[in-house]
Amino acid sequence: MTWGPEPLGDGTTRFRLWAPEAPAVAIEVDGQPPVDMEPGADGWYARVLPAAAGTRYRFHVGDTTVPDPASRRQSGGVHGWSVVSDTAYDWRHPDWRGRPWQETVLLEVHAGVLGGFGAVTDRLPEWKAAGVTAIELMPIAAFGGTRGWGYDGVLPYAVHESYGTPDELKALVDAAHGHGLSIFLDVVYNHFGPDGNYLGQYAADFFDPDVHTPWGGAVAVERPEVARFFVDNARMWLDEYRFDGLRLDAVHAIANAPFLDAMAAELRAAFPDRHVHLVLENEANDAPRLAPGRYDAQWNDDFHNVLHVLLTGETSAYYADFADRPAERLARCLSEGFIYQGEPSPNHDGAVRGTPSAHLSPTAFVAFLQNHDQVGNRAMGERLVALADPAKLAAATALLLLSPQIPLLFMGEEEGSDTPFLFFTDFHDDLADAVRDGRRREFAKFAAFADEVARARIPDPNARDTFDRSRPRPGADADHWRTLHRDLLALRHRHIVPRLAGAVSIDAVAHGDAAVTARWRLSDGAILTIAIDLADTPAPLPATETPLFALPARFIAWIAS
């Protein structure tokens, strides 16, 4: 790899740093005085030194001591020492090649609130028994402090210390494969967090001064050094850690389609004998990125948003885009994938959003009712069990788990957890104040938080209690929700998954303000039909002699040859 330490097998390691702004760079190996690194072409510095696995090191750039931005492991947090790591691992399941995409049922989990990599490993059998086929870890790259969602990482190659060691992460991946489960990783390639990001001090060209994201300066992926930093990072997770797929966070903030396509092409070529899956989060609803050979799927926020309106009646903020004609919008989502395919978005001040998507397979969309964003970005972190009528939520769950789009669950959803998932961080001093106050200002436009007294009730992201309250626990009706999810996923795996490759939409029709009937032709020619009614007073649903699954007056699905 271009970035990061390279153990040479003889007890020495080649160290590298791209520091085009620095007149000189020195490297300090723990217990020894700093020594100068040798300048090379295009702003690179390098030095080979005796340094076996476990050796701590750091760079000196001017008067500042900095970690390796491609550190594989940290000692003492993101401001501490980088550690030379041995990438070897004795895999128990080296022949695992993954699972086809159409078999995927994702469960998004946060390793920190569950207790670390070891605790996640312990939960694998129960998730498999529930019908989940793939675990998706929220970001695990090193970030400032001990607690956080992970989207403010600053050392993308290093495993966050409080979750466990690199070998413990590999053991989790290995165990997942032993249970027949795929495992995905959420990666953030659009920005760096505010605590511990030193790159701008010695590599200003890593960032684009003319482009900004809501979370900080945009990365300049048009530069080959920057592009290589992220592509090599993706290859590391897929190769050294054997993840089965990556979810790329908020690629609309990268805004560079050629970079995304080149990354996908390289990753496809690098692992031709494995089922490696690549998924995007992309607010732009950019259908060309989902063409064959590029990305398998995109998180379909439109699915969530329109169903959230139907389930809760909420129409504030981005839900305003789905407030009118929600049944018609749901019908379009089920038949064509995206709801916004080039129409103006009221939430974006009338700007056009999206591109046509009806030609794409239903499996090009990851559907969900809840995820870390949609729960955690609420002021009080409420889950749908606290917001929606239970009968309506059960019907929406059936739609999620039996429709041909790829379903994603959020940890605890499968057991009716009613604990909140809050926004939490572990910042200090001025940064802690800025994050807390900024979080509360975000909700000033909501009627419930229009005054300062109401906003003061929003939990402080930096409080330890905010993190502890976010640990999922089974809800009061856990057995009901466990049974519902298990039964629906058993039906999905038995009747839908074997026929899903090549499935196409036939049509979807809205009935009134809250009911939809949708049909798909499956790979063997059979027709899957789903009817759902989320009205307060539902109307009679179509009758069938052999339903695949039914909830009285709310939901019915059947398959006809």
XYZ file of C-alpha atoms in Angstrom:
561
model
C 0.000 0.000 0.000
C 1.091 3.560 -0.677
C 0.210 4.884 2.793
C 1.145 3.520 6.200
C 3.867 1.334 7.696
C 5.143 -1.679 5.740
C 6.808 -4.437 7.821
C 9.575 -5.898 5.659
C 9.811 -9.297 7.337
C 13.297 -8.871 8.781
C 12.413 -6.891 11.896
C 12.451 -3.588 10.027
C 9.577 -1.438 8.799
C 9.340 1.110 6.010
C 7.494 4.227 7.219
C 5.918 6.761 4.859
C 4.175 10.099 5.179
C 2.780 12.413 2.515
C 3.568 15.891 3.830
C 3.919 18.292 0.875
C 3.594 21.337 3.179
C 6.413 20.234 5.486
C 10.035 21.344 4.914
C 11.180 18.310 6.948
C 9.707 15.316 8.766
C 11.230 13.191 11.522
C 10.074 9.868 12.923
C 10.323 8.859 16.571
C 10.305 5.206 17.574
C 9.337 4.787 21.215
C 12.458 4.831 23.403
C 14.705 6.320 20.733
C 15.426 9.887 19.617
C 13.667 11.181 16.468
C 15.497 10.679 13.159
C 14.952 12.530 9.930
C 12.923 10.909 7.169
C 14.180 11.018 3.605
C 12.323 13.347 1.242
C 11.131 11.870 -2.054
C 9.073 12.936 -5.034
C 5.681 14.656 -4.812
C 5.848 15.452 -1.100
C 6.522 11.944 0.198
C 8.892 11.178 3.081
C 10.154 7.656 3.914
C 12.530 5.846 6.251
C 13.325 2.192 7.000
C 14.016 1.502 10.683
C 14.269 -1.497 13.003
C 10.686 -1.823 14.191
C 8.933 -5.139 14.783
C 5.202 -5.605 15.311
C 4.115 -3.833 18.488
C 6.597 -0.970 18.088
C 5.136 2.446 18.895
C 6.034 5.406 16.670
C 4.973 8.920 15.723
C 5.998 11.688 13.350
C 7.409 15.136 14.063
C 6.288 17.784 11.591
C 7.800 21.083 12.639
C 6.942 21.591 16.285
C 3.957 19.250 16.143
C 3.925 15.554 17.012
C 1.347 13.655 14.951
C 0.176 10.056 14.525
C 0.432 8.232 11.236
C -2.752 9.065 9.264
C -2.655 5.464 8.003
C -1.893 3.981 11.439
C -3.161 0.416 11.762
C -3.452 0.672 15.533
C -3.229 3.391 18.178
C -1.952 3.434 21.744
C -3.423 6.276 23.783
C -6.090 7.480 21.355
C -5.926 9.535 18.191
C -3.386 11.947 19.751
C -1.161 9.129 20.967
C 1.322 6.697 19.488
C 0.774 4.714 16.302
C 1.671 1.025 16.504
C 3.307 -1.244 13.915
C 0.895 -4.158 13.464
C 1.323 -7.724 12.305
C -1.374 -8.361 9.706
C -1.097 -12.165 9.955
C -4.035 -14.031 11.483
C -4.869 -17.738 11.759
C -8.282 -17.809 10.053
C -10.548 -20.700 11.042
C -12.734 -20.291 7.960
C -10.298 -19.341 5.183
C -12.490 -20.864 2.454
C -15.469 -18.569 3.096
C -16.451 -16.799 -0.139
C -19.510 -14.885 1.007
C -23.178 -15.024 0.099
C -25.005 -13.793 -3.024
C -26.478 -10.318 -2.679
C -30.099 -11.433 -3.029
C -29.783 -13.481 0.179
C -28.890 -10.405 2.217
C -30.878 -9.387 5.298
C -28.853 -6.713 7.090
C -28.726 -5.858 10.777
C -26.979 -2.565 11.565
C -25.177 -2.593 14.918
C -22.958 -0.255 16.939
C -20.073 -2.202 18.473
C -19.604 0.295 21.306
C -23.067 0.249 22.859
C -23.148 -3.547 22.574
C -19.898 -3.844 24.554
C -17.172 -4.215 21.916
C -16.200 -6.764 19.301
C -16.342 -9.682 21.715
C -19.898 -8.846 22.786
C -20.979 -8.558 19.147
C -19.461 -11.990 18.511
C -21.531 -13.438 21.361
C -24.771 -12.169 19.758
C -24.198 -13.801 16.361
C -26.105 -17.058 17.058
C -29.301 -15.270 18.120
C -29.210 -12.960 15.095
C -28.720 -15.920 12.794
C -31.674 -17.690 14.438
C -33.795 -14.585 13.795
C -33.160 -14.863 10.049
C -30.496 -12.181 9.673
C -27.814 -13.097 7.088
C -25.468 -10.084 7.333
C -24.188 -7.876 10.149
C -23.310 -4.272 9.316
C -20.984 -2.539 11.775
C -21.273 1.205 12.127
C -17.851 2.864 11.586
C -15.036 1.498 13.742
C -12.157 3.732 12.607
C -10.373 5.633 15.377
C -12.023 8.887 16.499
C -11.522 11.356 19.345
C -12.566 10.126 22.791
C -13.907 6.708 23.755
C -17.584 7.103 22.754
C -19.104 8.139 19.450
C -21.131 7.053 16.454
C -17.907 6.690 14.446
C -18.718 9.154 11.673
C -16.138 11.628 12.990
C -13.176 9.292 12.545
C -9.731 10.722 11.846
C -7.567 7.608 11.440
C -9.481 5.453 8.934
C -6.979 2.552 8.993
C -6.923 2.124 12.780
C -9.485 0.130 14.759
C -11.004 2.212 17.553
C -9.276 1.170 20.772
C -12.306 0.967 23.061
C -13.986 -1.621 20.795
C -11.098 -4.099 20.819
C -7.898 -5.008 19.019
C -7.421 -5.716 15.312
C -7.227 -9.434 16.114
C -10.479 -9.260 18.091
C -12.122 -7.632 15.069
C -10.768 -10.407 12.840
C -12.111 -12.956 15.317
C -15.551 -11.351 15.000
C -15.405 -11.541 11.208
C -14.168 -15.126 11.385
C -16.942 -16.117 13.792
C -19.577 -14.519 11.578
C -18.359 -16.595 8.660
C -18.437 -19.691 10.829
C -22.132 -19.036 11.453
C -22.750 -18.547 7.736
C -23.197 -14.793 8.184
C -21.767 -12.069 5.988
C -20.337 -9.019 7.716
C -20.234 -5.479 6.328
C -18.444 -2.340 7.491
C -19.650 1.247 7.256
C -16.782 3.482 6.071
C -16.563 7.283 5.918
C -14.617 8.670 2.973
C -16.224 12.116 2.674
C -14.701 14.008 5.604
C -12.620 13.752 8.796
C -13.771 14.503 12.325
C -12.757 17.593 14.312
C -10.675 15.950 17.051
C -7.302 14.521 16.007
C -7.280 15.460 12.322
C -3.721 16.712 11.732
C -3.587 16.169 7.965
C -4.386 19.759 7.074
C -1.305 20.984 8.947
C 1.158 19.271 6.619
C -0.969 18.184 3.616
C -3.366 21.012 2.891
C -3.955 19.614 -0.596
C -5.646 16.599 0.965
C -8.703 18.866 1.224
C -10.543 20.961 -1.341
C -10.746 24.566 -0.053
C -13.636 25.365 -2.394
C -15.908 22.523 -1.272
C -17.324 21.960 2.190
C -19.504 19.265 3.701
C -21.881 19.764 6.645
C -19.233 18.058 8.803
C -16.028 19.768 7.624
C -13.750 20.283 4.640
C -14.276 18.030 1.632
C -11.534 15.596 0.700
C -9.779 16.230 -2.636
C -10.188 12.762 -4.165
C -9.192 14.110 -7.587
C -5.597 14.063 -6.309
C -4.037 10.600 -6.822
C -2.490 10.551 -3.324
C -5.872 11.215 -1.723
C -7.749 8.759 -3.925
C -5.173 6.085 -3.130
C -5.549 6.747 0.613
C -9.223 5.751 0.476
C -9.043 3.000 -2.137
C -6.255 1.267 -0.230
C -8.293 1.629 2.947
C -11.231 -0.147 1.315
C -8.913 -2.887 0.073
C -7.494 -3.324 3.576
C -10.908 -3.965 5.144
C -11.858 -6.434 2.406
C -8.500 -8.206 2.241
C -6.793 -8.185 5.642
C -9.999 -8.243 7.690
C -12.083 -10.234 5.153
C -15.196 -8.122 5.402
C -17.805 -9.175 2.854
C -18.887 -5.675 1.936
C -18.663 -1.965 2.591
C -21.298 0.695 3.028
C -19.909 4.074 1.879
C -21.325 6.893 3.959
C -22.797 10.036 2.337
C -21.013 9.851 -1.017
C -23.028 12.842 -2.224
C -20.582 14.865 -0.104
C -17.694 13.465 -2.161
C -19.466 14.561 -5.358
C -17.014 12.774 -7.638
C -18.597 10.021 -9.717
C -15.370 9.072 -11.579
C -13.629 8.423 -8.241
C -16.514 6.279 -7.015
C -16.648 4.284 -10.232
C -12.882 3.762 -10.300
C -12.933 2.545 -6.704
C -15.713 0.065 -7.462
C -13.889 -1.217 -10.545
C -10.640 -1.762 -8.635
C -12.351 -3.530 -5.747
C -14.294 -5.785 -8.113
C -11.080 -6.727 -9.912
C -9.196 -7.339 -6.665
C -11.617 -9.989 -5.332
C -12.975 -11.873 -8.351
C -13.561 -15.141 -6.470
C -15.578 -13.698 -3.574
C -19.047 -12.245 -3.063
C -17.933 -8.700 -2.194
C -20.779 -6.199 -1.961
C -20.580 -2.411 -2.183
C -23.434 -0.208 -0.952
C -23.827 3.561 -1.079
C -25.549 6.170 0.995
C -26.288 8.873 -1.564
C -28.803 11.649 -1.011
C -28.515 12.495 -4.708
C -30.379 9.280 -5.708
C -27.779 8.781 -8.445
C -29.003 5.712 -10.356
C -25.982 5.431 -12.745
C -23.791 4.520 -9.767
C -25.936 1.382 -9.400
C -25.247 0.085 -12.902
C -23.946 -3.513 -13.154
C -20.298 -3.760 -12.128
C -20.414 -0.642 -9.955
C -22.326 -0.640 -6.660
C -24.781 -3.354 -5.613
C -27.280 -1.040 -3.974
C -28.062 2.269 -2.285
C -29.710 2.900 1.065
C -33.233 3.906 0.050
C -34.095 6.809 2.341
C -37.220 7.404 0.274
C -38.653 4.072 1.487
C -38.118 5.048 5.099
C -39.296 8.628 4.735
C -42.648 7.932 3.114
C -43.415 5.083 5.514
C -42.454 7.259 8.481
C -45.024 9.832 7.337
C -47.667 7.108 6.970
C -46.832 5.561 10.350
C -46.448 8.708 12.462
C -48.073 11.604 10.622
C -44.892 13.656 11.051
C -44.267 16.117 8.202
C -41.536 18.415 9.574
C -38.104 18.960 7.996
C -37.292 16.418 5.265
C -40.581 14.591 5.845
C -42.235 17.568 4.123
C -41.047 16.051 0.819
C -43.376 13.091 1.445
C -46.325 14.762 3.150
C -48.647 15.019 0.161
C -49.959 11.922 -1.651
C -47.931 9.514 0.527
C -49.667 6.393 -0.821
C -48.809 7.384 -4.388
C -45.236 7.989 -3.324
C -45.041 4.610 -1.605
C -46.387 2.969 -4.761
C -43.643 4.604 -6.805
C -41.024 3.490 -4.293
C -42.172 -0.128 -4.463
C -42.354 -0.186 -8.257
C -39.390 2.036 -9.216
C -37.044 2.304 -6.217
C -36.514 6.021 -5.784
C -39.441 8.348 -5.173
C -37.446 11.427 -6.142
C -36.145 10.841 -9.673
C -35.534 14.400 -10.825
C -38.397 16.243 -9.149
C -37.930 19.417 -7.070
C -37.557 18.823 -3.352
C -39.333 21.279 -1.010
C -36.859 20.402 1.737
C -34.007 21.401 -0.581
C -35.589 24.746 -1.496
C -36.988 23.346 -4.717
C -33.701 21.914 -5.996
C -34.051 18.909 -8.253
C -33.164 15.605 -6.600
C -32.579 12.182 -8.114
C -32.415 10.403 -11.456
C -34.699 7.789 -13.087
C -34.454 4.401 -11.407
C -37.323 2.270 -12.760
C -34.887 0.241 -14.889
C -32.978 -0.993 -11.825
C -33.553 -4.280 -10.047
C -35.501 -4.084 -6.773
C -32.379 -5.488 -5.095
C -30.502 -2.284 -6.012
C -32.231 -0.657 -3.028
C -31.685 -1.257 0.692
C -34.974 -0.605 2.473
C -35.420 0.112 6.182
C -37.878 1.473 8.708
C -35.141 2.481 11.162
C -31.377 2.987 11.209
C -28.827 4.949 13.206
C -29.657 8.186 11.354
C -33.415 7.972 11.418
C -33.541 7.122 15.120
C -30.456 8.896 16.404
C -31.016 12.155 14.570
C -34.273 12.643 16.424
C -33.804 14.987 19.380
C -34.831 12.316 21.885
C -33.782 9.254 19.869
C -37.207 7.574 19.896
C -37.743 4.309 18.050
C -40.884 3.548 16.066
C -42.381 1.401 18.837
C -42.787 4.672 20.765
C -44.169 6.619 17.797
C -46.407 4.338 15.738
C -49.552 2.273 16.175
C -48.423 -1.331 16.804
C -50.710 -2.801 14.125
C -49.482 -0.333 11.514
C -45.866 -0.958 12.513
C -46.369 -4.714 12.182
C -47.769 -4.218 8.673
C -44.857 -1.964 7.690
C -42.454 -4.574 9.069
C -44.103 -7.217 6.897
C -43.715 -4.959 3.869
C -40.039 -4.399 4.682
C -39.246 -8.088 5.112
C -41.305 -9.531 2.234
C -40.809 -6.963 -0.538
C -38.000 -7.626 -3.067
C -35.861 -4.696 -1.904
C -33.000 -5.739 0.402
C -34.137 -5.267 4.028
C -32.094 -3.655 6.799
C -32.947 -3.776 10.496
C -31.472 -1.611 13.246
C -30.151 -3.357 16.371
C -32.956 -3.967 18.833
C -35.686 -3.550 16.218
C -36.000 -7.328 15.935
C -36.955 -7.557 19.619
C -39.098 -4.441 19.953
C -36.488 -2.428 21.855
C -37.964 0.803 23.215
C -34.678 2.256 24.471
C -33.634 5.398 22.607
C -30.623 5.603 20.362
C -29.208 9.043 21.023
C -26.474 11.105 19.424
C -23.398 10.673 21.631
C -19.793 11.868 21.557
C -16.855 12.130 23.946
C -15.463 15.581 23.249
C -14.096 17.989 25.819
C -13.728 21.688 26.584
C -14.691 24.116 23.783
C -15.403 21.349 21.286
C -17.814 19.666 23.715
C -19.656 22.975 24.189
C -19.827 23.558 20.443
C -21.211 20.085 19.744
C -23.799 20.253 22.536
C -24.981 23.749 21.612
C -24.949 23.007 17.896
C -26.997 19.856 18.437
C -29.659 21.810 20.293
C -29.738 24.600 17.696
C -30.459 22.026 14.984
C -33.900 21.454 16.476
C -34.917 25.094 16.895
C -37.041 24.854 13.706
C -39.197 22.119 15.259
C -42.248 23.352 17.145
C -41.573 21.065 20.108
C -38.155 22.685 20.623
C -38.878 26.264 19.635
C -37.828 27.743 22.986
C -34.573 27.389 24.902
C -36.187 25.607 27.850
C -37.447 22.844 25.563
C -34.098 22.582 23.779
C -32.301 22.218 27.106
C -34.104 18.868 27.512
C -32.204 17.463 24.526
C -29.568 15.126 25.988
C -25.990 16.367 26.112
C -24.087 14.250 23.542
C -20.977 14.222 25.745
C -22.665 12.944 28.904
C -21.834 9.333 29.733
C -25.509 8.740 30.492
C -26.433 9.616 26.907
C -24.247 6.745 25.719
C -25.454 4.313 28.372
C -29.126 5.009 27.629
C -28.491 4.089 23.976
C -27.788 0.432 24.715
C -30.622 -1.599 23.149
C -32.674 -3.796 25.457
C -35.658 -6.030 24.643
C -38.957 -4.171 24.797
C -42.052 -5.048 26.799
C -43.474 -6.941 23.810
C -40.170 -8.525 22.840
C -41.614 -11.995 22.240
C -44.221 -10.601 19.832
C -41.645 -8.723 17.767
C -39.140 -11.594 17.825
C -41.785 -13.997 16.554
C -42.972 -11.587 13.868
C -39.454 -10.979 12.524
C -38.485 -14.634 12.706
C -41.641 -15.797 10.903
C -41.417 -13.155 8.190
C -37.749 -13.819 7.514
C -38.363 -17.559 7.372
C -40.975 -16.900 4.689
C -38.601 -14.571 2.859
C -35.802 -17.155 2.789
C -38.141 -19.990 1.794
C -40.357 -18.344 -0.823
C -38.765 -15.113 -2.057
C -34.963 -15.281 -1.874
C -34.656 -18.326 -4.197
C -36.683 -16.409 -6.823
C -35.226 -12.951 -6.268
C -32.375 -12.779 -8.782
C -33.922 -11.232 -11.875
C -37.148 -10.118 -10.171
C -38.849 -7.152 -11.860
C -41.669 -4.842 -10.891
C -44.987 -5.180 -12.702
C -46.880 -2.290 -11.133
C -47.949 -0.625 -7.902
C -51.223 1.219 -7.339
C -52.289 3.576 -4.551
C -55.745 3.215 -3.040
C -56.802 6.345 -1.197
C -54.363 8.114 1.091
C -52.677 5.181 2.847
C -53.087 1.896 0.952
C -51.027 0.346 -1.847
C -51.054 -2.865 -3.870
C -47.781 -3.845 -5.583
C -46.785 -6.753 -7.845
C -43.454 -8.214 -8.963
C -42.588 -11.000 -11.389
C -40.056 -13.318 -9.755
C -37.316 -15.243 -11.546
C -39.453 -18.361 -12.080
C -42.364 -16.371 -13.502
C -44.416 -16.422 -10.290
C -46.125 -13.189 -9.261
C -45.574 -11.775 -5.765
C -48.415 -9.475 -4.703
C -48.440 -7.340 -1.567
C -51.294 -5.180 -0.312
C -50.873 -2.871 2.679
C -53.245 -0.387 4.314
C -51.889 2.066 6.875
C -55.043 4.181 7.167
C -56.484 4.869 10.606
C -59.594 3.006 9.464
C -58.359 0.389 6.979
C -60.536 -0.890 4.142
C -60.937 -4.590 3.238
C -57.885 -6.020 1.500
C -58.045 -8.338 -1.522
C -58.980 -11.916 -0.677
C -56.822 -14.915 -1.550
C -57.119 -18.587 -0.656
C -53.421 -19.155 0.037
C -51.812 -16.083 1.575
C -48.073 -16.120 2.133
C -48.641 -13.866 5.148
C -51.550 -11.782 6.385
C -52.395 -9.318 9.144
C -56.139 -8.647 9.422
C -57.164 -5.553 7.439
C -53.570 -4.274 7.352
C -51.393 -6.512 5.178
C -51.551 -9.489 2.862
C -48.931 -11.066 0.594
C -49.294 -13.998 -1.780
C -47.431 -15.700 -4.605
C -49.252 -17.005 -7.676
C -47.667 -19.196 -10.352
